CSV table of C-alpha atoms and ligand atoms in Angstrom, one decimal:
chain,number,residue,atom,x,y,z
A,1,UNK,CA,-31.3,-112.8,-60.2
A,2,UNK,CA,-27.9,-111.7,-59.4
A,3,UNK,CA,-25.8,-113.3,-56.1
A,4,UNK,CA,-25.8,-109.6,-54.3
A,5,UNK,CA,-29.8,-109.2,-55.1
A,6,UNK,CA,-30.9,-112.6,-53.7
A,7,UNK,CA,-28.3,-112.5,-50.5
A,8,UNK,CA,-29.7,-108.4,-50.1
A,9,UNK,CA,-33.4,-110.0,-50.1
A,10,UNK,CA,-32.2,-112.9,-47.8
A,11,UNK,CA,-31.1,-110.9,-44.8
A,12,UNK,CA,-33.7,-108.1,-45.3
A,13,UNK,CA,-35.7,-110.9,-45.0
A,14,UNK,CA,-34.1,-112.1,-41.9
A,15,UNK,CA,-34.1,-108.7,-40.1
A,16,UNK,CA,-37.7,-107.7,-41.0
A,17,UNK,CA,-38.8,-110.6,-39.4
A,18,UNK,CA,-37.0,-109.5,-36.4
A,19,UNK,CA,-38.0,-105.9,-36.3
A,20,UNK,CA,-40.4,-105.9,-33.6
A,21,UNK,CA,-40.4,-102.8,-31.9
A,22,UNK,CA,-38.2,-100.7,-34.6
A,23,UNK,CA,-42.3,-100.6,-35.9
A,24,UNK,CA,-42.5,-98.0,-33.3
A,25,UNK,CA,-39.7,-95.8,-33.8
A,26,UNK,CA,-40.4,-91.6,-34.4
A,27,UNK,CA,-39.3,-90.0,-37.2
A,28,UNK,CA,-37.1,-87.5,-35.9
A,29,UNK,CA,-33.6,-88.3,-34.4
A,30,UNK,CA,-33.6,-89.7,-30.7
A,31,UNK,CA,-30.2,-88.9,-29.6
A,32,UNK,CA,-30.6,-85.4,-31.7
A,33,UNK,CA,-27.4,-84.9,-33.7
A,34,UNK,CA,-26.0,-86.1,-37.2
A,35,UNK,CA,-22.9,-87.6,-38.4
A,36,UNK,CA,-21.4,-86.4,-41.7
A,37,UNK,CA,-18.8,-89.2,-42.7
A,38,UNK,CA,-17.7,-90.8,-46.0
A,39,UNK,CA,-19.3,-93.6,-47.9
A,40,UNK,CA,-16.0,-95.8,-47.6
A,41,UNK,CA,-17.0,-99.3,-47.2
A,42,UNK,CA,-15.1,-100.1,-44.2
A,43,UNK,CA,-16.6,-97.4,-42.2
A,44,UNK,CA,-19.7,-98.1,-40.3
A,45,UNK,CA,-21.1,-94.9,-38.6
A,46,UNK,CA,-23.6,-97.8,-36.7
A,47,UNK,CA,-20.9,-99.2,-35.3
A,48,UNK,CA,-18.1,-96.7,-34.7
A,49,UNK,CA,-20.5,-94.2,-33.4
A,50,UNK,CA,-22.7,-96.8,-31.3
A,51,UNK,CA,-25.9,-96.1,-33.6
A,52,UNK,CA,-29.0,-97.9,-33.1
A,53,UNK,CA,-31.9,-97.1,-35.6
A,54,UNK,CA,-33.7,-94.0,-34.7
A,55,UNK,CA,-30.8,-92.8,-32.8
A,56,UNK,CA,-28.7,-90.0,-35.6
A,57,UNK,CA,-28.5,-88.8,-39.1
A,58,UNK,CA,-26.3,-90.0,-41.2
A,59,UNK,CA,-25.2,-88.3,-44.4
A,60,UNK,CA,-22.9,-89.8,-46.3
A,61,UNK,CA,-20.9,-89.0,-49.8
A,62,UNK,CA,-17.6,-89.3,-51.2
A,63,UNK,CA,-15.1,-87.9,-48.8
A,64,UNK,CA,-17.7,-86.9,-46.4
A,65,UNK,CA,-17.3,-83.6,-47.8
A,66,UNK,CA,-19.8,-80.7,-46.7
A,67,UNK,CA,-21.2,-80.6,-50.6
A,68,UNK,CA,-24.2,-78.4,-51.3
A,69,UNK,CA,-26.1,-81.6,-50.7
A,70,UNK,CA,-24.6,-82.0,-47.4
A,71,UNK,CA,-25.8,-79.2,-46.6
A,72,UNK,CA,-29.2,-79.8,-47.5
A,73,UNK,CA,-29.4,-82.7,-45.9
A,74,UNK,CA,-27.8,-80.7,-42.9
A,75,UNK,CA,-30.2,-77.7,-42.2
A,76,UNK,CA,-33.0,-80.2,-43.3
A,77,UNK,CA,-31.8,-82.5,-40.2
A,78,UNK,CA,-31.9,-79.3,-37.7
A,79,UNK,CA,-34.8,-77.2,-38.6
A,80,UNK,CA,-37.3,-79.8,-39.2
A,81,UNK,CA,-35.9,-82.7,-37.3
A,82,UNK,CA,-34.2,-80.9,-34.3
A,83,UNK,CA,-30.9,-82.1,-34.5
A,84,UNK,CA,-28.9,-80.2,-32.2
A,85,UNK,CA,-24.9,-81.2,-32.4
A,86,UNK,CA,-23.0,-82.4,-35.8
A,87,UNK,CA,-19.8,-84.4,-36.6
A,88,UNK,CA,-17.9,-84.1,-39.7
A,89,UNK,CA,-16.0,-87.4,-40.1
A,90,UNK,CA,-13.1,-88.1,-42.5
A,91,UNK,CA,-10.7,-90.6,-42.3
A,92,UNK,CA,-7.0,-92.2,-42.8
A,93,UNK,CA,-6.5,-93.4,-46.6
A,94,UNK,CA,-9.6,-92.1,-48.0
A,95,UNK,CA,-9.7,-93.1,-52.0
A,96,UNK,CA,-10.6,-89.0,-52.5
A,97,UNK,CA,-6.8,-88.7,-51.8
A,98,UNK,CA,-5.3,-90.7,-55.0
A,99,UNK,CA,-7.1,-88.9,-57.6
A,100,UNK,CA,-7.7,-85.3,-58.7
A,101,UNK,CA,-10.6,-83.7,-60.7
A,102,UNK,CA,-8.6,-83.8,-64.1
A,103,UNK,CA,-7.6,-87.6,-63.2
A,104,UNK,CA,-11.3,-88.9,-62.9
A,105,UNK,CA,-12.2,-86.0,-66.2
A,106,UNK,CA,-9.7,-88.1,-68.0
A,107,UNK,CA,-10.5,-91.7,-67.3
A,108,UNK,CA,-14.3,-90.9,-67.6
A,109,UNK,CA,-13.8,-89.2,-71.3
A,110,UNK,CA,-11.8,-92.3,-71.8
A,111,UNK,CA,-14.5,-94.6,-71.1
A,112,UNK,CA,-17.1,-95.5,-68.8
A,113,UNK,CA,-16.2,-98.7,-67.2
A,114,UNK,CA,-14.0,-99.0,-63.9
A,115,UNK,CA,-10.1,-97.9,-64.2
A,116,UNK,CA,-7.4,-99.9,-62.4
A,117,UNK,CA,-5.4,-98.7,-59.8
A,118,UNK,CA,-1.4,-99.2,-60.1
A,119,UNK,CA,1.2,-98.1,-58.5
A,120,UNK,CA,1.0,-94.5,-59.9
A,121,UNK,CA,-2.3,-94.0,-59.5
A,122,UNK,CA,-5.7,-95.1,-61.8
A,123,UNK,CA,-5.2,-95.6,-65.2
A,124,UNK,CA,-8.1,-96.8,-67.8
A,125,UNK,CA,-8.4,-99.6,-69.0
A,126,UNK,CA,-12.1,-99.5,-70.8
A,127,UNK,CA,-12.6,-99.8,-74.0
A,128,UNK,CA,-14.4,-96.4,-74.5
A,129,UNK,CA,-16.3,-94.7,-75.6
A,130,UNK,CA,-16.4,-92.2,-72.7
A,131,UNK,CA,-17.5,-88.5,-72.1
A,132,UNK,CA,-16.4,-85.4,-71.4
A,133,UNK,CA,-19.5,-84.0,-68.8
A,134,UNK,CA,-16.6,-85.0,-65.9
A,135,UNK,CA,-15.0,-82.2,-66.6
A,136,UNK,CA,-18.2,-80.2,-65.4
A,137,UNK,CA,-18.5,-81.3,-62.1
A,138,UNK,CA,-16.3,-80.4,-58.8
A,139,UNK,CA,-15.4,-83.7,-57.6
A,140,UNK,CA,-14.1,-82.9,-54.1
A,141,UNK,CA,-11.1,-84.1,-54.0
A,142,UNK,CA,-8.7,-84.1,-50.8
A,143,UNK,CA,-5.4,-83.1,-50.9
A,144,UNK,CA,-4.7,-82.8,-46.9
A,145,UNK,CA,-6.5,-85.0,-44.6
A,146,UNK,CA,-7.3,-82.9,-41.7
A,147,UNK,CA,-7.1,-79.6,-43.8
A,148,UNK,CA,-10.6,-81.2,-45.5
A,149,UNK,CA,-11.9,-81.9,-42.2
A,150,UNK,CA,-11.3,-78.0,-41.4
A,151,UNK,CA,-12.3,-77.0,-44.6
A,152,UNK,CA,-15.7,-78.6,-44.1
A,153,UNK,CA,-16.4,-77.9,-40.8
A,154,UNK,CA,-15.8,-73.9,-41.6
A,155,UNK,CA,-17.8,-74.1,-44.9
A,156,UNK,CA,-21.2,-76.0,-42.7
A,157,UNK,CA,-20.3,-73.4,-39.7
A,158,UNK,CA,-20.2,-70.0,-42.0
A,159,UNK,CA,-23.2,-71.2,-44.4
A,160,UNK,CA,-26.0,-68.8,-43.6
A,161,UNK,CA,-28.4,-70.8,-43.2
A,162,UNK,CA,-27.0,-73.2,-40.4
A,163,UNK,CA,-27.2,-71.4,-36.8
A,164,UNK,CA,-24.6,-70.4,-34.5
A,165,UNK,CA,-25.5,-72.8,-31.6
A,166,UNK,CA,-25.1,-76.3,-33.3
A,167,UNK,CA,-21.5,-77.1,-32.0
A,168,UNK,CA,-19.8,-78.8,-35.4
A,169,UNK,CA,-17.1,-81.8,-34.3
A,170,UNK,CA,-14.2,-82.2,-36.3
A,171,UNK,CA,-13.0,-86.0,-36.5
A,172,UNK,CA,-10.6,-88.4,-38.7
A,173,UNK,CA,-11.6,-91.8,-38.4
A,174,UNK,CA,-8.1,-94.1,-38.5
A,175,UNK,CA,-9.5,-97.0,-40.8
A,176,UNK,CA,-6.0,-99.0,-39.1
A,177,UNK,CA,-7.6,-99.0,-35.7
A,178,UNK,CA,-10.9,-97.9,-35.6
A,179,UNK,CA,-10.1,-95.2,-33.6
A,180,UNK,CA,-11.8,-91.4,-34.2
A,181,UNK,CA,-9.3,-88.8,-34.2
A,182,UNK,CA,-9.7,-85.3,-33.2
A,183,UNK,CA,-9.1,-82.3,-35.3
A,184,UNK,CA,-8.5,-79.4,-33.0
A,185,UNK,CA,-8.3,-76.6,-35.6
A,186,UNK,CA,-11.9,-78.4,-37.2
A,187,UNK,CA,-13.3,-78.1,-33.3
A,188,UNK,CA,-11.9,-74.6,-32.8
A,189,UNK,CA,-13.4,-73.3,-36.0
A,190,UNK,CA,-17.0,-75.5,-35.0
A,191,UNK,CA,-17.8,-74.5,-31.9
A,192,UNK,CA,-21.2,-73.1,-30.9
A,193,UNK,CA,-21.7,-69.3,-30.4
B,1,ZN,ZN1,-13.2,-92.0,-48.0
């Protein structure tokens, strides 16, 4: 069994045994709102947020970007599970920034096994073979930090299928201190009706 597998087991193991009453918990949200953040590994939505289980939704991608299956997750969140207020959360040197759709196209039709990143950028170094599908798919790249932030929170406000009163927050998270950031223009364009 691999190292991460057995040390995943281990402290599942360890915090099942001290679950007590997290047996209890309901289903939908307590605190009634959802975060929308990236899946950067130094973020911790649990943490930065104050989460405890049962408290939020959580969605996380690439980016944090408001993807169509964002957006699932989203209107699932407030129609059936009465969430009620929504953050979109992006943050200081997110890895979406270093690449673009044709850069990721290219080192994928190169080959499949993880590029390097120099100086100028990610270049492959796998064997190959690769494939071409990357070229199909919109990868969601971010070009201005809090323009992404605005960009997602007025594609979640204007989808017709997510209601005027949920009040959308705009945030960067600063991955230097910690710190969440306002967006004003992302706030202006989320607010409730
Ligand atoms: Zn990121």
């Amino acid at each position: 069994m691999s190292t991460v597998l057995n040390d995943v087991l281990a402290a599942n193991a360890a915090y099942a045994d001290a679950f007590g009453a997290k047996a209890d918990l309901a289903l939908p949200p307590a605190r009634r709102f959802a975060i929308l953040t990236c899946m950067d590994a130094r973020l911790d939505p649990a943490k930065y947020a104050g989460l405890s289980e049962g408290d939020a939704h959580v969605i996380r991608n690439a980016g944090g970007r408001a993807s169509d299956d964002a957006i699932r997750s989203l209107v699932i969140s407030y129609k059936l599970l009465g969430t009620a207020e929504w953050f979109v959360i992006h943050h200081t040197d997110c890895g979406m920034e270093f690449f673009t759709d044709e850069v990721i196209s290219g080192l994928l039709a190169n080959s499949l096994e993880t590029a390097a990143l120099g100086p100028d950028g990610f270049y492959d170094v796998g064997t190959g073979p690769g494939s071409s599908e990357g070229a199909t798919i919109d990868w969601l790249c971010i070009t201005d930090q809090t323009g992404s932030v605005v960009d997602d929170v007025r594609r979640i406000r204007e989808h017709p299928l997510v209601p005027a009163g949920i009040p959308i927050h705009g945030f960067l998270y600063d991955v230097r201190s910690g710190r969440l950031i306002e967006v004003p223009e992302a706030n202006r364009v989320g607010k409730a009706a």
